[in-house]
């Protein structure tokens, strides 16, 4: 085994991972505050489910996804830590602006600015982590990094709902956005930019001067979309995120409006469920990838496929449950299994491309899966709920949630197809199955 492959992460690597994970926590916390505080925002600004779906889905995703591409290209050619620090400061300031919005259009503009900032958050972090952690440890590292969404969601529920209950929903945006501005400064001062590709052990990728030339924007985009595995994993993730983002953006509203939970109950019970359940799922999937991927790359697809298949019956039980305690009990299943896709997908993409292509490749992965999942999932669910509101005024969201089940099945089928494609690739290249 090569030295790079056997390298163990040092203390600085773990420190950087902790810092980047905290930034990701804030990234997702700020992104999810709108859905967490949907009920008081609806009451104050008089917006519909459809309007909430568009502002948390389509409007946000258009800016978040499209800006991530030039940001990814810039980060591949410049200092990734500085790009990340500036992006964190921008989205945090925009979060503060959300708290000062007095009309729906103002809130839309502030949310778009949040999307612009958050576009520079995750792709540079993926690449920085890949240059601090060697192959064989990246699955676990990325699994830990991907604890950001569940921790951000949990802390957003806990602190956002608590602050809103004690003061107002506006105060929650202002306070939590201010924390992000301070964190951006800390990243700039304490995180060191690593050498690109220093832990990759393929001689052609590290030692060749030609291989280490800066990757061209159009060349990298063409490479990404010409490789079936990269395109297919992006589409499978998009189908998964259609379900996860649709659910995530409306679960709090669903629990409060149709299951009878209060804001204070959400701040305690739902926060604990999200924080523990998704974190455990993220970490477990990363460990499973490090265990099974060396035996065959198809594990990158089988782990998500099995997880999503196991989530389906629990999801149906959650939607059906007549009381919120029973609903939360069923929600444990989807909360744990729904996120088995993210760490395997990110690890697969990062290992399939050259070191100098990683940020842009990560941005392209996010572009495809977030345009489909983040852009269309909440938009679809809010629109269906609005459509059913006249005929089913007391349970329009419940029926809308049921319509997400076929998208679960689609995601499972797509990951199984990806697993078959990875097996065939392994056979054609002579790799171990």
Coordinates of C-alpha atoms in Angstrom, one line a residue:
X1 CA 0.0 0.0 0.0
X2 CA 1.3 3.4 -0.8
X3 CA 2.3 5.9 1.8
X4 CA -0.4 8.3 0.8
X5 CA -3.0 5.6 1.0
X6 CA -1.9 4.6 4.4
X7 CA -1.6 8.1 5.8
X8 CA -3.5 8.9 8.9
X9 CA -5.2 12.3 9.4
X10 CA -3.2 14.5 11.8
X11 CA -4.6 16.9 14.4
X12 CA -4.7 19.8 12.0
X13 CA -6.8 17.7 9.6
X14 CA -9.4 17.0 12.3
X15 CA -9.4 20.7 13.4
X16 CA -10.1 21.8 9.8
X17 CA -12.8 19.2 9.5
X18 CA -14.4 20.5 12.7
X19 CA -14.3 24.1 11.4
X20 CA -15.7 23.2 8.0
X21 CA -18.4 21.1 9.6
X22 CA -19.5 24.0 11.8
X23 CA -19.6 26.2 8.7
X24 CA -21.8 23.6 7.0
X25 CA -24.0 23.5 10.1
X26 CA -24.6 27.3 9.7
X27 CA -25.1 26.9 6.0
X28 CA -27.9 24.4 6.5
X29 CA -29.2 26.2 9.6
X30 CA -29.7 29.5 7.7
X31 CA -31.1 27.6 4.8
X32 CA -33.7 25.8 6.8
X33 CA -34.8 28.6 9.1
X34 CA -37.6 29.5 6.7
X35 CA -39.2 26.1 6.8
X36 CA -38.7 25.8 10.6
X37 CA -40.5 29.1 11.1
X38 CA -43.0 28.7 8.3
X39 CA -46.1 28.9 10.5
X40 CA -45.3 32.3 12.2
X41 CA -44.0 33.6 8.9
X42 CA -47.3 32.5 7.2
X43 CA -49.3 34.2 10.0
X44 CA -47.3 37.5 9.7
X45 CA -46.8 37.9 6.0
X46 CA -49.9 36.0 4.8
X47 CA -48.2 33.7 2.4
X48 CA -49.6 30.4 1.0
X49 CA -48.0 26.9 1.0
X50 CA -47.2 27.4 -2.7
X51 CA -45.4 30.6 -2.0
X52 CA -43.4 29.0 0.8
X53 CA -42.5 26.1 -1.6
X54 CA -41.2 28.5 -4.3
X55 CA -39.2 30.7 -1.9
X56 CA -37.6 27.7 -0.2
X57 CA -37.3 25.7 -3.4
X58 CA -37.2 27.1 -6.9
X59 CA -36.2 30.7 -6.1
X60 CA -33.5 29.7 -3.7
X61 CA -32.2 26.8 -5.9
X62 CA -31.9 28.9 -9.1
X63 CA -29.4 31.2 -7.5
X64 CA -27.8 28.5 -5.2
X65 CA -27.1 26.1 -8.1
X66 CA -26.2 28.4 -10.9
X67 CA -23.8 30.6 -8.9
X68 CA -22.1 27.5 -7.6
X69 CA -20.6 26.7 -11.0
X70 CA -18.5 29.9 -11.5
X71 CA -17.7 29.8 -7.8
X72 CA -16.5 26.2 -8.1
X73 CA -14.3 27.2 -11.1
X74 CA -12.9 30.2 -9.2
X75 CA -12.1 28.1 -6.2
X76 CA -10.3 25.4 -8.3
X77 CA -8.0 28.2 -9.5
X78 CA -7.6 30.3 -6.4
X79 CA -7.6 30.0 -2.6
X80 CA -10.5 27.8 -1.6
X81 CA -10.4 28.8 2.1
X82 CA -10.9 32.5 1.2
X83 CA -13.7 31.7 -1.2
X84 CA -15.4 29.7 1.6
X85 CA -14.9 32.5 4.2
X86 CA -16.4 35.2 1.9
X87 CA -19.3 33.0 1.0
X88 CA -20.1 32.3 4.7
X89 CA -20.0 36.0 5.4
X90 CA -22.4 36.8 2.5
X91 CA -25.0 34.2 3.3
X92 CA -25.0 35.1 7.0
X93 CA -25.5 38.8 6.2
X94 CA -28.4 37.8 3.9
X95 CA -29.9 35.7 6.7
X96 CA -29.9 38.8 8.9
X97 CA -31.7 40.7 6.0
X98 CA -34.4 38.0 6.0
X99 CA -35.2 39.1 9.6
X100 CA -35.8 42.7 8.5
X101 CA -38.2 41.7 5.6
X102 CA -41.7 43.1 5.9
X103 CA -43.2 41.8 2.7
X104 CA -43.0 38.6 0.6
X105 CA -41.0 40.2 -2.2
X106 CA -38.4 41.5 0.3
X107 CA -38.1 38.0 1.8
X108 CA -37.7 36.5 -1.7
X109 CA -34.8 38.9 -2.4
X110 CA -33.1 38.2 0.9
X111 CA -33.5 34.4 0.4
X112 CA -32.0 34.7 -3.1
X113 CA -29.0 36.4 -1.5
X114 CA -28.7 33.6 0.9
X115 CA -28.6 31.2 -2.0
X116 CA -25.8 33.2 -3.7
X117 CA -23.7 33.0 -0.6
X118 CA -24.3 29.4 0.1
X119 CA -23.2 28.5 -3.4
X120 CA -19.7 29.0 -2.3
X121 CA -19.9 26.9 0.9
X122 CA -20.0 23.2 0.1
X123 CA -18.0 22.6 -3.0
X124 CA -14.8 24.2 -1.7
X125 CA -15.2 22.3 1.5
X126 CA -15.4 18.9 -0.3
X127 CA -12.1 19.7 -2.0
X128 CA -10.4 21.0 1.1
X129 CA -11.3 17.9 3.0
X130 CA -10.1 15.6 0.2
X131 CA -6.7 17.3 0.4
X132 CA -6.5 16.8 4.2
X133 CA -7.8 13.2 4.3
X134 CA -6.3 10.4 2.2
X135 CA -8.2 7.8 0.2
X136 CA -9.5 5.2 2.6
X137 CA -10.4 7.8 5.2
X138 CA -12.4 10.2 3.0
X139 CA -15.7 8.3 3.4
X140 CA -15.6 8.7 7.1
X141 CA -14.4 12.3 6.9
X142 CA -17.1 13.3 4.4
X143 CA -19.6 11.4 6.5
X144 CA -18.6 13.5 9.5
X145 CA -18.7 16.7 7.4
X146 CA -22.1 15.8 6.1
X147 CA -23.4 15.9 9.7
X148 CA -23.7 19.6 8.9
X149 CA -27.2 19.3 7.5
X150 CA -28.8 17.4 10.4
X151 CA -27.0 19.4 13.0
X152 CA -27.9 22.6 11.3
X153 CA -31.5 21.5 11.0
X154 CA -31.6 20.4 14.7
X155 CA -30.0 23.5 16.0
X156 CA -32.2 25.6 13.7
X157 CA -35.3 23.9 15.1
X158 CA -34.0 24.2 18.7
X159 CA -32.7 27.8 18.7
X160 CA -34.8 29.2 15.9
X161 CA -38.1 27.9 17.3
X162 CA -37.0 28.9 20.9
X163 CA -36.0 32.4 19.9
X164 CA -39.2 32.8 17.8
X165 CA -41.4 31.5 20.7
X166 CA -39.7 33.9 23.2
X167 CA -39.4 36.9 20.9
X168 CA -40.3 36.7 17.2
X169 CA -39.3 34.9 14.0
X170 CA -37.4 38.0 12.9
X171 CA -35.1 37.8 15.9
X172 CA -34.2 34.2 15.1
X173 CA -32.9 35.2 11.6
X174 CA -30.9 38.2 13.0
X175 CA -29.2 36.4 15.9
X176 CA -28.3 33.2 13.9
X177 CA -27.1 35.2 10.9
X178 CA -24.8 37.3 13.1
X179 CA -23.1 34.0 14.4
X180 CA -22.3 33.2 10.8
X181 CA -20.5 36.5 10.2
X182 CA -18.2 35.8 13.2
X183 CA -17.6 32.3 12.0
X184 CA -16.6 33.5 8.5
X185 CA -13.8 35.6 10.1
X186 CA -12.6 32.6 12.1
X187 CA -12.3 30.5 8.9
X188 CA -10.3 33.2 7.2
X189 CA -7.9 33.4 10.2
X190 CA -7.4 29.8 11.3
X191 CA -8.0 27.4 8.3
X192 CA -4.9 26.8 6.2
X193 CA -5.2 26.2 2.4
X194 CA -3.8 22.6 1.7
X195 CA -1.8 21.6 -1.3
X196 CA -4.0 20.2 -4.0
X197 CA -3.7 16.5 -4.6
X198 CA -1.0 16.0 -1.9
X199 CA -2.6 12.8 -0.6
X200 CA -3.6 11.2 -3.9
X201 CA -1.4 8.2 -4.7
X202 CA -2.0 7.8 -8.4
X203 CA 1.3 8.8 -10.1
X204 CA -0.4 10.1 -13.2
X205 CA -2.6 12.4 -11.1
X206 CA 0.1 13.8 -8.8
X207 CA 3.6 13.6 -10.3
X208 CA 2.8 14.6 -13.9
X209 CA 3.1 18.4 -14.4
X210 CA 0.5 18.2 -17.2
X211 CA -1.9 16.4 -14.9
X212 CA -1.5 19.1 -12.3
X213 CA -2.2 22.0 -14.7
X214 CA -5.2 24.1 -13.7
X215 CA -8.4 22.6 -15.0
X216 CA -10.2 24.5 -17.7
X217 CA -13.8 25.4 -16.9
X218 CA -15.4 24.1 -20.1
X219 CA -13.1 21.1 -20.2
X220 CA -14.2 20.1 -16.7
X221 CA -17.9 20.6 -17.4
X222 CA -17.5 18.5 -20.6
X223 CA -15.7 15.8 -18.7
X224 CA -18.3 15.7 -16.0
X225 CA -21.3 15.4 -18.4
X226 CA -19.6 13.0 -20.7
X227 CA -19.0 10.4 -18.0
X228 CA -22.2 8.2 -17.4
X229 CA -21.3 7.4 -13.8
X230 CA -21.0 11.0 -12.8
X231 CA -24.2 12.0 -14.6
X232 CA -26.1 9.0 -13.2
X233 CA -25.1 9.5 -9.6
X234 CA -26.1 13.2 -9.9
X235 CA -29.6 12.3 -11.3
X236 CA -30.1 9.5 -8.6
X237 CA -29.2 12.1 -5.9
X238 CA -31.6 14.5 -7.5
X239 CA -34.5 12.0 -7.3
X240 CA -33.6 11.4 -3.7
X241 CA -33.4 15.1 -2.8
X242 CA -36.8 15.7 -4.4
X243 CA -38.2 13.7 -1.5
X244 CA -35.9 14.8 1.2
X245 CA -36.1 18.6 0.5
X246 CA -39.8 18.5 -0.1
X247 CA -40.3 16.7 3.2
X248 CA -37.7 18.8 5.1
X249 CA -39.2 22.1 4.0
X250 CA -42.8 21.2 5.1
X251 CA -42.4 18.7 8.0
X252 CA -42.5 21.4 10.7
X253 CA -45.6 23.1 9.1
X254 CA -47.2 19.6 8.7
X255 CA -46.5 18.7 12.4
X256 CA -47.9 22.0 13.7
X257 CA -50.9 22.5 11.4
X258 CA -52.1 18.9 10.9
X259 CA -50.6 17.0 13.8
X260 CA -51.1 19.6 16.6
X261 CA -47.6 20.3 17.7
X262 CA -46.7 23.6 19.3
X263 CA -43.6 25.7 18.5
X264 CA -42.1 24.8 21.9
X265 CA -42.7 21.1 21.4
X266 CA -41.1 21.3 17.9
X267 CA -38.1 23.0 19.5
X268 CA -37.5 20.0 21.8
X269 CA -38.8 16.8 20.3
X270 CA -38.4 17.4 16.5
X271 CA -34.9 19.0 17.1
X272 CA -33.7 15.9 19.0
X273 CA -35.1 13.6 16.3
X274 CA -33.5 15.5 13.4
X275 CA -30.1 16.0 15.2
X276 CA -29.7 12.4 16.3
X277 CA -31.4 10.6 13.4
X278 CA -29.9 12.2 10.4
X279 CA -26.5 12.5 12.1
X280 CA -26.5 8.8 12.8
X281 CA -27.5 8.1 9.2
X282 CA -24.8 10.3 7.7
X283 CA -22.1 8.8 9.9
X284 CA -23.3 5.2 9.3
X285 CA -23.3 5.6 5.5
X286 CA -19.8 7.0 5.5
X287 CA -18.5 4.1 7.6
X288 CA -20.3 1.6 5.4
X289 CA -18.7 3.1 2.3
X290 CA -15.2 2.9 3.8
X291 CA -15.9 -0.7 4.7
X292 CA -17.5 -1.9 1.4
X293 CA -16.2 0.4 -1.4
X294 CA -12.7 -1.3 -1.4
X295 CA -14.5 -4.5 -2.3
X296 CA -16.3 -3.0 -5.2
X297 CA -17.4 0.5 -6.3
X298 CA -21.0 -0.6 -6.6
X299 CA -21.2 -0.1 -2.9
X300 CA -21.4 3.6 -3.6
X301 CA -24.8 2.9 -5.1
X302 CA -26.0 -0.1 -3.1
X303 CA -25.8 1.7 0.3
X304 CA -28.2 4.5 -0.8
X305 CA -30.5 2.0 -2.5
X306 CA -30.9 -0.2 0.5
X307 CA -31.3 2.8 2.8
X308 CA -34.1 4.4 0.8
X309 CA -35.9 1.2 0.3
X310 CA -36.0 0.7 4.1
X311 CA -37.2 4.3 4.6
X312 CA -40.4 3.9 2.5
X313 CA -42.7 2.0 5.0
X314 CA -41.7 4.3 7.8
X315 CA -42.4 7.4 5.7
X316 CA -45.9 6.1 4.9
X317 CA -46.5 5.5 8.6
X318 CA -45.3 9.0 9.5
X319 CA -47.8 10.6 7.0
X320 CA -50.6 8.4 8.2
X321 CA -50.1 8.7 12.0
X322 CA -53.1 10.5 13.7
X323 CA -51.1 12.1 16.5
X324 CA -47.7 13.9 16.5
X325 CA -46.0 11.5 19.0
X326 CA -46.8 8.5 16.8
X327 CA -45.8 10.5 13.7
X328 CA -42.4 11.3 15.3
X329 CA -41.9 7.7 16.1
X330 CA -42.4 6.6 12.5
X331 CA -40.3 9.6 11.3
X332 CA -37.2 8.0 13.0
X333 CA -36.9 5.6 10.0
X334 CA -36.8 8.1 7.2
X335 CA -34.7 10.5 9.3
X336 CA -32.0 7.8 9.6
X337 CA -32.2 6.2 6.1
X338 CA -33.0 9.1 3.9
X339 CA -29.5 10.5 3.9
X340 CA -27.6 7.3 3.1
X341 CA -27.0 8.8 -0.4
X342 CA -25.0 11.9 0.3
X343 CA -21.6 10.7 1.7
X344 CA -21.3 7.9 -0.9
X345 CA -22.2 10.2 -3.8
X346 CA -19.7 12.9 -2.7
X347 CA -17.0 10.4 -2.1
X348 CA -17.6 8.7 -5.5
X349 CA -17.4 12.0 -7.4
X350 CA -14.3 13.2 -5.5
X351 CA -12.4 10.0 -6.3
X352 CA -13.5 9.9 -9.9
X353 CA -12.0 13.2 -10.9
X354 CA -8.5 14.8 -10.8
X355 CA -7.6 16.8 -7.7
X356 CA -7.7 20.1 -9.6
X357 CA -11.2 19.3 -10.8
X358 CA -12.8 18.5 -7.5
X359 CA -14.4 21.8 -6.5
X360 CA -16.1 22.3 -9.9
X361 CA -17.0 18.6 -10.1
X362 CA -18.6 18.9 -6.6
X363 CA -20.4 22.0 -7.7
X364 CA -21.7 20.2 -10.8
X365 CA -23.0 17.4 -8.6
X366 CA -24.8 19.9 -6.5
X367 CA -26.1 21.7 -9.5
X368 CA -27.9 18.7 -10.9
X369 CA -29.2 17.2 -7.7
X370 CA -30.2 20.6 -6.2
X371 CA -31.9 21.9 -9.3
X372 CA -34.0 18.7 -9.3
X373 CA -34.4 18.2 -5.5
X374 CA -34.1 21.6 -3.9
X375 CA -35.6 23.5 -6.8
X376 CA -38.5 21.2 -7.6
X377 CA -39.2 19.2 -4.5
X378 CA -40.6 21.9 -2.1
X379 CA -42.1 23.8 -5.1
X380 CA -44.0 20.6 -6.1
X381 CA -45.2 19.8 -2.5
X382 CA -46.4 23.3 -1.8
X383 CA -48.2 23.5 -5.1
X384 CA -50.0 20.2 -4.6
X385 CA -51.0 21.3 -1.1
X386 CA -52.5 24.5 -2.5
X387 CA -54.3 22.6 -5.2
X388 CA -55.9 20.3 -2.6
X389 CA -56.7 23.0 -0.1
X390 CA -60.3 23.7 -1.3
X391 CA -61.4 20.1 -1.3
X392 CA -59.3 18.9 1.7
X393 CA -58.8 22.0 3.9
X394 CA -57.8 20.0 7.0
X395 CA -55.3 17.6 5.5
X396 CA -54.1 19.0 2.2
X397 CA -50.4 18.6 3.3
X398 CA -51.0 15.0 4.4
X399 CA -52.3 14.0 0.9
X400 CA -49.5 15.9 -0.8
X401 CA -46.9 14.0 1.3
X402 CA -48.4 10.7 0.1
X403 CA -47.6 11.7 -3.5
X404 CA -43.9 11.6 -2.6
X405 CA -43.8 7.8 -2.3
X406 CA -43.4 7.2 -6.1
X407 CA -40.4 9.4 -6.1
X408 CA -38.9 7.3 -3.3
X409 CA -39.3 4.2 -5.6
X410 CA -37.8 6.1 -8.5
X411 CA -34.7 7.0 -6.4
X412 CA -34.2 3.3 -5.4
X413 CA -34.4 2.1 -9.0
X414 CA -31.9 4.7 -10.1
X415 CA -29.3 3.8 -7.5
X416 CA -29.8 0.1 -8.3
X417 CA -29.1 1.0 -12.0
X418 CA -26.0 2.9 -11.0
X419 CA -24.8 -0.1 -9.0
X420 CA -25.2 -2.3 -12.1
X421 CA -23.3 0.4 -14.2
X422 CA -20.4 0.5 -11.6
X423 CA -20.2 -3.3 -11.7
X424 CA -19.9 -3.3 -15.4
X425 CA -17.2 -0.7 -15.3
X426 CA -15.3 -2.8 -12.8
X427 CA -15.5 -5.8 -15.1
X428 CA -14.3 -3.8 -18.1
X429 CA -11.3 -2.2 -16.3
X430 CA -10.4 -5.4 -14.4
X431 CA -11.0 -3.9 -10.9
X432 CA -12.1 -6.1 -8.1
X433 CA -15.9 -6.6 -7.8

